[in-house]
Amino acid sequence: MAGADNDAEVTQLAGRAFAAGSIAPGTLLCNGTYRIDERLGAGGMGEVYRGINTVTGAPCAIKTIRQEFVEDKILRSLFVREAEALKSIRDSAVVGYEGVFRDEIGRVLIVMDFVDGPSLAERMHQQPLSVDEVERLARRLVRGLAAAHAVGVHHRDLSPDNILLPGGRLEDAVIIDFGIARREGGGPTMFGAGPGRSFIGKFAYASPEQAGAIDAPLDHRSDLYSLGLVLAAAARGRPLPMGEDPASAIAARKQRPDLSSLPKPLQRLIGPLLTPHPKDRPSSLDATVAGTPATERPERKAPAPRRRVGLLPWLGGGIVAAALGAAAWVLLQEPPPPPEPVAAPPTASSPAAGGSTAPAPTTGPDRLAIAAVLADLPCANVTWSSDAQGGLAITGTLPSAAARQDLLARLAALPDAPRIVDRSTIAPAPQCEAGQRIAALIGTSDLPTPEIVLNRPDRVFHADRDVLVATVHTQADKPLFVYLDFFDQDGKVYHLLPETLAPNNLVQPGGIVQVGHEADAAGARDRVWRLSEPFGRGRLVAIASERPLYAGLRDIGEDASTYLAFLAKAVPQVALAGAMTVSEVEIETRPGR
């Protein structure tokens, strides 16, 4: 079991130094029934360990209350309440419960199933969920909440941190952390008194009645409101702005949140859940995700397999072949099937269907209007052609189902809108938004953005012919650590600086650093970067920071989503210690000729 963010139950990953009072790996508990394997992390109330049931051999998660809280009756009751809630719920969408125990030295333990997978918070920070993914997640969470509500348990703390995805699968999501769950007819809604002890839950996902914005009882409809906020956050990749303190949280819940940034199907799904007064929300979970009609949901198609090689790091000085074999990151797959051909319109000289002839259509789609729509599609690679009746066939890739829906809606809104034949596929493109995501993590900065100058002013590189040489100008009056990464069309990232042959990325005030060399000018230990498949648009992203982002070197190539997930944690911490800034340029890779 693992957590994601600072306010998660589990906030520190295994491998760090153990805190005082932690249980050492190998410790046997409860007369040898359980063995501690590793400490997963700690939250405000306790610690969580990965262990094993020595009798059955099954892995488990073991949660302990901090020793200093054992004598606190309120906090101890909250801890035990989780066990009471879990023991009555039996559903795969809720974390499985094995028991609550007191060990040989008086520690209170809750033993649960071990869920091996990221949290929803980690998943959505990598990339927002598509319409289809949100709907699948909603159905799963409704199942878990319904199982809890059926035995009178209300979660009251549903958030992306408290939803785990076994193996990363949304359809197998598991709800955890019932520590502040409340049974019908008993238990406090608020606890304690005085500043900082009057609210249970997280402001970002609390219901109006939970935050004190509405005078109404806390029941299953409070979980529905939190569910709506969780689904909206999953679709956006970040929470809705719902306040960061009691006053702003109450104000934000006086009216329904603005969902205009979400696709229409999700607005229809989530909107009813986020009405301020619980009486206006759905009366039960049965109708919550009855399903958007199939005609309203874009078909989800997996992108066709493709052969991809990526960015090939070469060395100069006559040792090219050895470097390619050792350093290239290569993944071979079957080539994609050829795109489905779009029939050419029949003309006066070509036979039409049925053996007759037909004149070419005198009217057709407004080419300029269509080109303008397609040009305004971030992270997309689509083309169009017209059919015999003047309709419009769309082929290529779009980054998400939401982007596809947006494209079709904009085409349908054109004057004399053509009939649309959609043959596009979905190919998620976290790399396309890398610079924007990093900039959002950094926030405002006093540092000038680094300038990236390329050896090809048109920023077009042909495979096996052109090499990439980038010069980064920091434009700052202080030394900065510079990181240059190339995000390709297939969702991979290549770390061009620092890397094995250029490990020193500290640039002096106002300095310039060159990445890569022209082949005829490269020395024996100089890197020559050649671009190859996948063809299409990619991005060079330069980060400049007063403090290093990480120690040592990362592998030259990795998944963009993995790297962006790392940055999502690292950048905010580094930005607190020193200024940072980021810039990017788009480049295009084409087949050689």
Coordinates of C-alpha atoms in Angstrom, one line a residue:
M1 CA 0.0 0.0 0.0
A2 CA 1.4 3.4 -1.0
G3 CA 0.4 7.0 -0.9
A4 CA 1.2 10.0 -3.1
D5 CA 1.0 13.5 -1.8
N6 CA 1.8 15.3 1.4
D7 CA -1.7 15.0 2.7
A8 CA -2.0 11.3 1.9
E9 CA -2.1 8.7 4.7
V10 CA 1.2 7.3 3.4
T11 CA 3.7 10.1 2.5
Q12 CA 7.2 8.6 2.6
L13 CA 8.4 5.8 0.4
A14 CA 10.3 2.8 1.6
G15 CA 14.1 3.0 1.6
R16 CA 14.4 6.2 3.7
A17 CA 15.9 6.2 7.2
F18 CA 13.5 4.7 9.8
A19 CA 12.0 7.1 12.2
A20 CA 12.2 6.6 16.0
G21 CA 9.7 4.0 17.1
S22 CA 9.4 2.4 13.7
I23 CA 9.3 -1.4 13.4
A24 CA 12.4 -2.9 11.8
P25 CA 12.2 -5.3 8.9
G26 CA 12.1 -8.9 9.9
T27 CA 10.2 -8.2 13.1
L28 CA 7.6 -10.8 14.0
L29 CA 4.2 -9.7 15.4
C30 CA 1.3 -11.3 17.1
N31 CA 3.0 -14.5 18.1
G32 CA 4.8 -14.8 14.8
T33 CA 1.7 -14.5 12.6
Y34 CA 2.9 -11.5 10.8
R35 CA 6.4 -10.5 9.6
I36 CA 7.4 -6.9 8.8
D37 CA 9.1 -6.7 5.4
E38 CA 9.4 -2.9 4.9
R39 CA 8.1 0.4 6.1
L40 CA 6.0 2.0 3.3
G41 CA 5.5 5.3 5.0
A42 CA 3.9 7.4 7.6
G43 CA 1.0 9.7 7.9
G44 CA -0.3 12.0 10.6
M45 CA -1.7 9.2 12.8
G46 CA 0.4 6.2 12.2
E47 CA 2.8 4.2 10.0
V48 CA 2.1 1.6 7.3
Y49 CA 4.2 -1.4 6.6
R50 CA 4.3 -4.1 3.9
G51 CA 4.3 -7.5 5.6
I52 CA 3.4 -11.1 5.2
N53 CA 1.1 -13.5 6.9
T54 CA 3.6 -16.3 7.8
V55 CA 0.7 -18.8 8.1
T56 CA -0.8 -18.3 4.7
G57 CA 2.1 -16.6 2.9
A58 CA -0.1 -13.8 1.7
P59 CA 1.3 -10.3 1.5
C60 CA -0.5 -7.7 3.7
A61 CA -0.4 -4.1 4.7
I62 CA 0.0 -3.4 8.5
K63 CA -1.1 -0.1 9.9
T64 CA 0.0 1.0 13.3
I65 CA -1.1 4.0 15.4
R66 CA 1.8 6.2 16.5
Q67 CA 2.8 5.4 20.1
E68 CA 2.3 8.9 21.2
F69 CA -1.4 8.8 20.2
V70 CA -2.2 5.5 21.9
E71 CA -3.4 7.3 25.0
D72 CA -5.4 9.9 23.0
K73 CA -8.9 8.6 23.3
I74 CA -10.2 10.5 20.3
L75 CA -7.4 9.6 17.9
R76 CA -7.4 6.0 19.1
S77 CA -11.1 5.8 18.5
L78 CA -10.6 7.1 14.9
F79 CA -8.0 4.4 14.3
V80 CA -10.1 1.6 15.7
R81 CA -13.1 2.9 13.8
E82 CA -11.3 2.1 10.5
A83 CA -11.1 -1.5 11.6
E84 CA -14.8 -1.5 12.6
A85 CA -15.8 -0.1 9.3
L86 CA -13.7 -2.4 7.2
K87 CA -14.7 -5.6 8.9
S88 CA -18.3 -5.2 7.8
I89 CA -17.6 -4.4 4.1
R90 CA -16.9 -7.3 1.7
D91 CA -16.3 -6.0 -1.8
S92 CA -13.2 -6.1 -4.1
A93 CA -13.6 -2.3 -4.6
V94 CA -12.8 -1.7 -0.9
V95 CA -9.5 -2.7 0.7
G96 CA -9.8 -6.2 2.3
Y97 CA -9.7 -6.4 6.1
E98 CA -8.0 -9.2 8.0
G99 CA -8.3 -8.0 11.6
V100 CA -7.3 -5.6 14.3
F101 CA -4.8 -6.8 16.9
R102 CA -2.7 -5.8 19.8
D103 CA 0.9 -7.1 19.7
E104 CA 3.2 -8.3 22.4
I105 CA 4.3 -4.8 23.5
G106 CA 0.8 -3.1 23.3
R107 CA 0.9 -1.7 19.8
V108 CA -2.5 -1.6 18.0
L109 CA -2.4 -3.0 14.5
I110 CA -4.8 -3.1 11.6
V111 CA -4.0 -5.8 9.0
M112 CA -5.4 -5.3 5.5
D113 CA -4.8 -6.6 2.0
F114 CA -1.7 -5.3 0.3
V115 CA -2.6 -3.3 -2.8
D116 CA 0.3 -3.2 -5.3
G117 CA -0.2 -0.2 -7.5
P118 CA -0.2 3.6 -7.7
S119 CA -2.7 5.9 -6.2
L120 CA -5.2 7.8 -8.4
A121 CA -3.4 11.0 -7.4
E122 CA -0.2 9.7 -8.9
R123 CA -2.0 8.4 -12.0
M124 CA -3.9 11.7 -12.8
H125 CA -0.8 13.8 -12.2
Q126 CA 0.9 11.9 -14.9
Q127 CA -2.0 12.5 -17.3
P128 CA -5.6 13.5 -17.0
L129 CA -8.1 10.7 -17.5
S130 CA -10.2 10.5 -20.7
V131 CA -14.0 10.4 -20.7
D132 CA -14.0 6.7 -21.0
E133 CA -11.5 6.3 -18.2
V134 CA -13.4 8.5 -15.9
E135 CA -16.6 6.6 -16.6
R136 CA -14.9 3.3 -15.9
L137 CA -13.4 4.7 -12.7
A138 CA -16.8 6.1 -11.6
R139 CA -18.5 2.7 -12.0
R140 CA -15.8 1.1 -9.9
L141 CA -15.9 3.7 -7.1
V142 CA -19.7 3.6 -7.0
R143 CA -19.5 -0.1 -6.5
G144 CA -17.2 0.3 -3.5
L145 CA -19.2 3.1 -1.9
A146 CA -22.4 1.2 -2.4
A147 CA -20.9 -1.7 -0.5
A148 CA -20.0 0.6 2.3
H149 CA -23.3 2.5 2.4
A150 CA -25.2 -0.8 2.4
V151 CA -23.8 -1.6 5.8
G152 CA -24.3 2.0 7.0
V153 CA -20.7 3.2 6.6
H154 CA -19.9 6.6 5.1
H155 CA -16.3 7.1 4.1
R156 CA -16.1 11.0 4.6
D157 CA -12.5 11.2 3.3
L158 CA -12.7 10.1 -0.3
S159 CA -9.9 11.6 -2.3
P160 CA -7.4 10.5 -5.1
D161 CA -4.9 9.7 -2.4
N162 CA -7.3 7.1 -0.9
I163 CA -7.9 5.3 -4.1
L164 CA -5.3 2.7 -5.2
L165 CA -5.0 1.2 -8.7
P166 CA -3.8 -2.4 -8.6
G167 CA -1.3 -2.7 -11.5
G168 CA -2.4 0.7 -12.6
R169 CA -5.9 -0.6 -13.6
L170 CA -8.8 1.9 -13.2
E171 CA -11.4 -0.9 -13.4
D172 CA -9.8 -2.6 -10.4
A173 CA -9.6 0.6 -8.2
V174 CA -9.7 0.0 -4.4
I175 CA -10.9 2.5 -1.8
I176 CA -8.7 2.7 1.3
D177 CA -8.4 4.7 4.5
F178 CA -11.7 4.5 6.3
G179 CA -10.1 6.1 9.3
I180 CA -12.7 8.8 9.7
A181 CA -15.6 6.7 8.4
R182 CA -18.8 7.1 10.3
R183 CA -21.6 4.7 10.9
E184 CA -25.2 5.8 10.7
G185 CA -26.5 7.0 14.0
G186 CA -23.2 7.4 15.8
G187 CA -19.8 9.1 15.9
P188 CA -18.9 12.7 15.7
T189 CA -18.9 14.8 12.5
M190 CA -16.4 17.2 13.9
F191 CA -13.8 16.4 16.6
G192 CA -12.0 18.3 19.2
A193 CA -12.1 22.0 19.7
G194 CA -9.9 25.0 18.9
P195 CA -7.9 25.9 15.8
G196 CA -6.8 23.0 13.6
R197 CA -8.9 20.4 15.3
S198 CA -12.4 21.1 14.1
F199 CA -12.5 19.5 10.7
I200 CA -12.2 16.0 9.4
G201 CA -11.2 15.3 5.9
K202 CA -9.4 17.2 3.1
F203 CA -10.6 20.6 2.0
A204 CA -10.2 19.9 -1.7
Y205 CA -12.7 17.0 -1.6
A206 CA -15.0 17.7 1.4
S207 CA -18.7 18.1 0.9
P208 CA -20.5 21.4 1.8
E209 CA -22.1 19.9 4.9
Q210 CA -18.7 18.5 6.0
A211 CA -17.0 21.9 5.6
G212 CA -19.8 23.7 7.3
A213 CA -21.1 25.5 4.3
I214 CA -24.5 23.8 4.5
D215 CA -26.4 22.9 7.7
A216 CA -27.3 19.3 6.8
P217 CA -26.6 15.8 8.2
L218 CA -23.7 13.9 7.0
D219 CA -24.9 10.7 5.2
H220 CA -24.2 8.8 2.0
R221 CA -24.8 11.9 -0.1
S222 CA -21.7 13.5 1.4
D223 CA -19.6 10.7 -0.2
L224 CA -21.4 11.5 -3.5
Y225 CA -20.2 15.1 -3.4
S226 CA -16.7 13.9 -2.7
L227 CA -17.0 11.4 -5.5
G228 CA -17.9 14.2 -7.9
L229 CA -14.8 16.2 -6.9
V230 CA -12.6 13.2 -7.3
L231 CA -13.9 12.4 -10.8
A232 CA -13.5 16.1 -11.8
A233 CA -9.9 16.1 -10.5
A234 CA -9.2 12.9 -12.4
A235 CA -10.5 14.4 -15.7
R236 CA -8.5 17.7 -15.1
G237 CA -5.3 16.2 -13.7
R238 CA -5.7 18.5 -10.7
P239 CA -8.4 19.3 -8.2
L240 CA -11.1 21.9 -8.8
P241 CA -10.4 25.2 -7.0
M242 CA -12.4 24.5 -3.8
G243 CA -10.5 26.6 -1.3
E244 CA -7.5 26.2 0.8
D245 CA -8.7 27.3 4.2
P246 CA -12.1 27.1 6.0
A247 CA -13.4 30.5 4.8
S248 CA -12.6 29.9 1.1
A249 CA -13.7 26.3 1.3
I250 CA -17.1 27.4 2.6
A251 CA -17.4 30.1 -0.1
A252 CA -16.6 27.7 -2.9
R253 CA -19.3 25.3 -1.8
K254 CA -22.2 27.8 -1.7
Q255 CA -22.7 27.1 -5.5
R256 CA -22.1 24.4 -7.9
P257 CA -18.4 24.4 -9.1
D258 CA -17.7 25.5 -12.7
L259 CA -17.3 22.3 -14.8
S260 CA -17.2 24.1 -18.2
S261 CA -13.6 22.8 -18.7
L262 CA -14.8 19.2 -18.8
P263 CA -16.2 17.4 -21.8
K264 CA -20.0 17.4 -21.9
P265 CA -20.5 13.8 -21.0
L266 CA -18.5 14.3 -17.8
Q267 CA -20.4 17.5 -17.0
R268 CA -23.6 15.5 -17.2
L269 CA -22.1 12.8 -15.0
I270 CA -20.5 14.9 -12.4
G271 CA -22.8 18.0 -12.2
P272 CA -25.6 16.4 -10.2
L273 CA -23.2 15.1 -7.6
L274 CA -21.9 18.7 -6.9
T275 CA -25.1 20.4 -6.0
P276 CA -24.6 22.4 -2.8
H277 CA -27.5 20.9 -0.8
P278 CA -27.5 17.2 -0.3
K279 CA -31.3 16.9 -1.0
D280 CA -30.6 18.0 -4.6
R281 CA -28.0 15.3 -5.2
P282 CA -29.0 11.8 -6.5
S283 CA -30.9 9.9 -3.9
S284 CA -28.8 6.8 -4.4
L285 CA -25.7 5.5 -6.1
D286 CA -27.7 3.3 -8.5
A287 CA -28.5 6.3 -10.7
T288 CA -25.2 8.0 -10.4
V289 CA -23.4 6.3 -13.2
A290 CA -26.2 4.6 -15.0
G291 CA -24.0 5.3 -18.0
T292 CA -23.9 7.9 -20.7
P293 CA -25.7 6.8 -23.8
A294 CA -23.3 5.1 -26.2
T295 CA -24.0 7.7 -28.8
E296 CA -22.6 10.3 -26.5
R297 CA -19.4 8.4 -25.6
P298 CA -16.6 8.5 -28.1
E299 CA -15.4 5.0 -29.1
R300 CA -12.2 4.2 -27.4
K301 CA -9.6 2.7 -29.8
A302 CA -6.2 1.5 -28.9
P303 CA -3.5 3.0 -31.1
A304 CA -2.1 0.7 -33.7
P305 CA 1.3 -1.0 -32.8
R306 CA 4.2 0.7 -34.4
R307 CA 7.9 0.3 -34.8
R308 CA 9.7 2.9 -32.8
V309 CA 13.4 3.6 -32.3
G310 CA 13.5 7.0 -30.8
L311 CA 16.5 9.4 -30.5
L312 CA 19.7 7.6 -31.2
P313 CA 22.8 8.8 -29.3
W314 CA 25.9 8.5 -31.3
L315 CA 29.6 9.2 -30.6
G316 CA 32.0 11.0 -32.8
G317 CA 35.5 10.0 -33.6
G318 CA 34.9 6.7 -35.5
I319 CA 33.2 4.7 -32.8
V320 CA 29.7 5.2 -33.9
A321 CA 28.7 1.5 -34.2
A322 CA 29.8 0.6 -30.8
A323 CA 28.0 3.5 -29.2
L324 CA 24.8 2.7 -31.0
G325 CA 24.8 -0.8 -29.8
A326 CA 25.5 0.1 -26.2
A327 CA 23.5 3.3 -25.8
A328 CA 20.5 3.3 -28.1
W329 CA 17.2 2.7 -26.5
V330 CA 15.4 0.5 -29.0
L331 CA 11.9 -1.1 -28.9
L332 CA 10.8 -3.0 -31.9
Q333 CA 7.2 -3.7 -32.7
E334 CA 5.2 -4.8 -35.7
P335 CA 4.6 -2.0 -38.2
P336 CA 1.1 -0.6 -38.2
P337 CA -1.4 -1.7 -40.8
P338 CA -1.8 0.8 -43.6
P339 CA -4.4 3.4 -43.0
E340 CA -7.8 2.6 -44.4
P341 CA -8.0 4.3 -47.8
V342 CA -10.6 7.0 -48.4
A343 CA -12.3 6.6 -51.7
A344 CA -11.7 9.3 -54.2
P345 CA -14.8 11.1 -55.4
P346 CA -16.1 9.8 -58.7
T347 CA -15.7 12.1 -61.7
A348 CA -17.2 12.3 -65.1
S349 CA -14.5 10.0 -66.4
S350 CA -14.4 7.4 -63.6
P351 CA -17.1 4.8 -63.0
A352 CA -19.3 5.4 -60.0
A353 CA -20.9 2.7 -57.9
G354 CA -23.2 0.6 -60.0
G355 CA -21.3 1.1 -63.2
S356 CA -22.7 4.6 -64.0
T357 CA -20.9 7.9 -63.8
A358 CA -21.5 10.9 -61.7
P359 CA -20.3 14.5 -61.8
A360 CA -17.9 15.7 -59.2
P361 CA -19.6 17.5 -56.4
T362 CA -19.8 21.2 -56.9
T363 CA -19.6 21.9 -53.2
G364 CA -17.5 20.5 -50.4
P365 CA -16.0 21.2 -47.1
D366 CA -14.6 24.7 -46.5
R367 CA -10.9 23.7 -46.7
L368 CA -9.6 26.9 -45.0
A369 CA -12.0 26.5 -42.1
I370 CA -11.1 22.9 -41.6
A371 CA -7.4 23.6 -41.8
A372 CA -7.8 26.3 -39.2
V373 CA -9.6 23.8 -36.8
L374 CA -7.0 21.1 -37.3
A375 CA -4.1 23.6 -36.8
D376 CA -5.5 24.4 -33.4
L377 CA -5.2 20.9 -32.0
P378 CA -2.5 20.6 -29.3
C379 CA -0.7 17.2 -29.3
A380 CA -2.6 15.9 -32.3
N381 CA -1.5 14.5 -35.6
V382 CA -4.6 14.4 -37.9
T383 CA -5.4 14.8 -41.6
W384 CA -8.6 14.9 -43.5
S385 CA -9.9 14.1 -47.0
S386 CA -13.3 14.5 -48.6
D387 CA -15.5 11.6 -49.9
A388 CA -17.8 11.4 -52.9
Q389 CA -20.6 13.2 -51.2
G390 CA -18.6 16.1 -49.9
G391 CA -18.2 14.5 -46.4
L392 CA -15.1 14.8 -44.3
A393 CA -13.0 11.8 -43.3
I394 CA -10.6 12.3 -40.3
T395 CA -7.6 10.1 -39.8
G396 CA -4.6 10.2 -37.5
T397 CA -4.1 10.4 -33.8
L398 CA -5.6 12.5 -31.0
P399 CA -4.2 12.7 -27.4
S400 CA -7.5 11.9 -25.7
A401 CA -11.1 11.0 -26.1
A402 CA -11.9 14.6 -24.9
A403 CA -9.7 16.0 -27.6
R404 CA -11.6 13.9 -30.2
Q405 CA -14.9 15.0 -28.9
D406 CA -13.8 18.7 -29.0
L407 CA -12.6 18.3 -32.6
L408 CA -15.8 16.7 -33.8
A409 CA -17.9 19.4 -32.1
R410 CA -15.9 22.2 -33.7
L411 CA -16.1 20.6 -37.1
A412 CA -19.9 20.1 -36.6
A413 CA -20.2 23.8 -35.8
L414 CA -18.7 25.0 -39.1
P415 CA -21.0 26.7 -41.6
D416 CA -22.7 24.1 -43.8
A417 CA -21.1 21.4 -41.6
P418 CA -20.1 18.4 -43.6
R419 CA -20.9 14.8 -42.7
I420 CA -18.0 13.5 -40.6
V421 CA -16.4 10.1 -40.8
D422 CA -14.2 9.7 -37.8
R423 CA -11.3 7.2 -38.3
S424 CA -9.0 8.8 -35.7
T425 CA -7.3 6.8 -32.9
I426 CA -6.3 7.8 -29.4
A427 CA -2.6 8.1 -28.7
P428 CA -2.0 9.8 -25.3
A429 CA 0.7 12.5 -25.5
P430 CA 2.0 13.5 -22.1
Q431 CA 5.1 14.7 -23.8
C432 CA 3.2 17.3 -25.6
E433 CA 2.2 19.1 -22.4
A434 CA 5.5 18.6 -20.6
G435 CA 6.6 22.2 -20.6
Q436 CA 3.2 23.4 -19.5
R437 CA 3.1 20.9 -16.7
I438 CA 6.5 21.8 -15.5
A439 CA 5.8 25.6 -15.7
A440 CA 2.6 25.0 -13.6
L441 CA 4.7 23.2 -11.0
I442 CA 7.3 26.0 -10.8
G443 CA 4.8 28.8 -10.7
T444 CA 5.9 32.4 -11.0
S445 CA 9.7 32.9 -11.3
D446 CA 12.1 35.9 -11.3
L447 CA 14.6 34.0 -13.5
P448 CA 14.7 34.7 -17.2
T449 CA 13.6 31.7 -19.2
P450 CA 16.5 29.9 -21.0
E451 CA 16.7 30.4 -24.7
I452 CA 17.1 27.3 -26.9
V453 CA 18.8 27.8 -30.3
L454 CA 18.9 24.9 -32.8
N455 CA 21.2 24.2 -35.6
R456 CA 18.2 24.0 -38.0
P457 CA 16.2 27.3 -37.8
D458 CA 13.2 25.6 -39.4
R459 CA 13.3 23.1 -36.5
V460 CA 12.7 20.2 -39.0
F461 CA 15.1 17.2 -38.8
H462 CA 15.2 14.3 -41.3
A463 CA 16.0 10.9 -40.0
D464 CA 19.4 9.4 -40.7
R465 CA 20.5 12.7 -42.3
D466 CA 20.3 15.5 -39.8
V467 CA 21.8 15.7 -36.4
L468 CA 20.5 17.7 -33.4
V469 CA 22.7 20.5 -31.9
A470 CA 21.1 22.7 -29.3
T471 CA 22.6 25.7 -27.6
V472 CA 21.0 26.8 -24.3
H473 CA 21.5 30.4 -23.1
T474 CA 20.6 30.8 -19.4
Q475 CA 20.4 34.6 -19.6
A476 CA 20.7 34.8 -15.8
D477 CA 23.2 36.6 -13.6
K478 CA 23.8 33.6 -11.4
P479 CA 25.0 30.0 -11.9
L480 CA 22.2 27.6 -12.8
F481 CA 21.8 23.9 -13.3
V482 CA 20.5 23.3 -16.8
Y483 CA 18.5 20.2 -17.8
L484 CA 17.6 19.6 -21.5
D485 CA 15.2 16.8 -22.4
F486 CA 13.7 15.7 -25.7
F487 CA 10.1 14.4 -25.5
D488 CA 9.2 12.4 -28.6
Q489 CA 5.9 11.6 -30.4
D490 CA 5.6 8.2 -28.7
G491 CA 5.7 9.4 -25.1
K492 CA 9.4 8.8 -24.5
V493 CA 11.9 11.3 -23.1
Y494 CA 15.6 11.4 -23.7
H495 CA 17.9 13.2 -21.3
L496 CA 20.4 15.2 -23.3
L497 CA 21.8 17.1 -20.4
P498 CA 23.1 15.9 -18.0
E499 CA 24.1 12.5 -19.5
T500 CA 27.1 10.2 -19.4
L501 CA 29.4 12.2 -21.7
A502 CA 28.1 15.5 -20.3
P503 CA 27.6 15.0 -16.6
N504 CA 28.3 18.6 -15.6
N505 CA 25.2 20.7 -16.2
L506 CA 26.1 23.7 -14.0
V507 CA 26.3 26.8 -16.2
Q508 CA 28.0 30.0 -15.0
P509 CA 26.2 33.4 -14.9
G510 CA 25.0 34.4 -18.4
G511 CA 26.7 31.2 -19.7
I512 CA 25.9 29.1 -22.8
V513 CA 26.0 25.3 -23.0
Q514 CA 26.0 23.3 -26.2
V515 CA 24.3 19.9 -26.4
G516 CA 25.4 17.7 -29.3
H517 CA 27.8 18.2 -32.1
E518 CA 27.8 18.2 -35.9
A519 CA 29.2 14.9 -37.1
D520 CA 32.2 16.3 -38.9
A521 CA 33.1 18.4 -35.9
A522 CA 32.7 15.8 -33.2
G523 CA 35.7 14.6 -31.2
A524 CA 36.1 11.0 -30.0
R525 CA 34.1 11.6 -26.8
D526 CA 31.6 14.1 -28.2
R527 CA 27.9 13.1 -28.6
V528 CA 26.2 13.2 -31.9
W529 CA 22.4 13.1 -31.6
R530 CA 20.6 11.7 -34.6
L531 CA 16.8 11.7 -34.7
S532 CA 14.8 8.8 -36.1
E533 CA 11.4 7.2 -35.7
P534 CA 8.8 7.9 -34.4
F535 CA 8.2 10.7 -36.9
G536 CA 6.2 13.7 -36.0
R537 CA 6.3 16.5 -33.5
G538 CA 8.4 16.5 -30.3
R539 CA 9.6 19.0 -27.8
L540 CA 12.8 20.1 -26.3
V541 CA 12.3 21.3 -22.8
A542 CA 15.0 23.2 -20.9
I543 CA 14.8 23.6 -17.1
A544 CA 17.1 26.0 -15.3
S545 CA 17.4 25.8 -11.5
E546 CA 19.4 27.3 -8.7
R547 CA 19.4 23.9 -7.1
P548 CA 19.9 20.5 -8.7
L549 CA 16.8 18.5 -9.6
Y550 CA 18.3 15.1 -8.8
A551 CA 21.7 13.6 -7.9
G552 CA 23.7 11.6 -10.4
L553 CA 22.3 10.7 -13.9
R554 CA 19.0 9.2 -15.1
D555 CA 19.0 6.6 -17.9
I556 CA 19.2 8.3 -21.3
G557 CA 15.7 7.1 -22.2
E558 CA 12.6 6.5 -20.2
D559 CA 8.8 6.9 -20.4
A560 CA 7.7 10.5 -20.3
S561 CA 5.0 9.7 -17.8
T562 CA 7.5 8.3 -15.4
Y563 CA 9.8 11.3 -15.7
L564 CA 6.8 13.7 -15.3
A565 CA 5.6 11.9 -12.3
F566 CA 9.1 12.3 -10.8
L567 CA 9.1 16.0 -11.6
A568 CA 5.7 16.4 -10.0
K569 CA 7.3 15.5 -6.7
A570 CA 10.8 16.9 -7.2
V571 CA 10.0 20.4 -8.7
P572 CA 7.9 21.8 -5.9
Q573 CA 10.5 20.7 -3.3
V574 CA 13.4 22.2 -5.3
A575 CA 11.5 25.4 -6.1
L576 CA 11.1 26.0 -2.3
A577 CA 14.9 26.0 -2.0
G578 CA 15.7 28.2 -5.0
A579 CA 14.4 29.8 -8.2
M580 CA 13.5 27.7 -11.3
T581 CA 12.3 28.4 -14.8
V582 CA 11.5 26.4 -17.9
S583 CA 11.2 26.9 -21.7
E584 CA 10.5 24.7 -24.7
V585 CA 10.6 24.6 -28.4
E586 CA 8.8 22.2 -30.8
I587 CA 10.7 20.3 -33.4
E588 CA 9.6 17.9 -36.1
T589 CA 11.1 14.7 -37.2
R590 CA 10.5 13.5 -40.8
P591 CA 11.7 10.4 -42.8
G592 CA 15.1 10.9 -44.4
R593 CA 15.3 11.6 -48.1

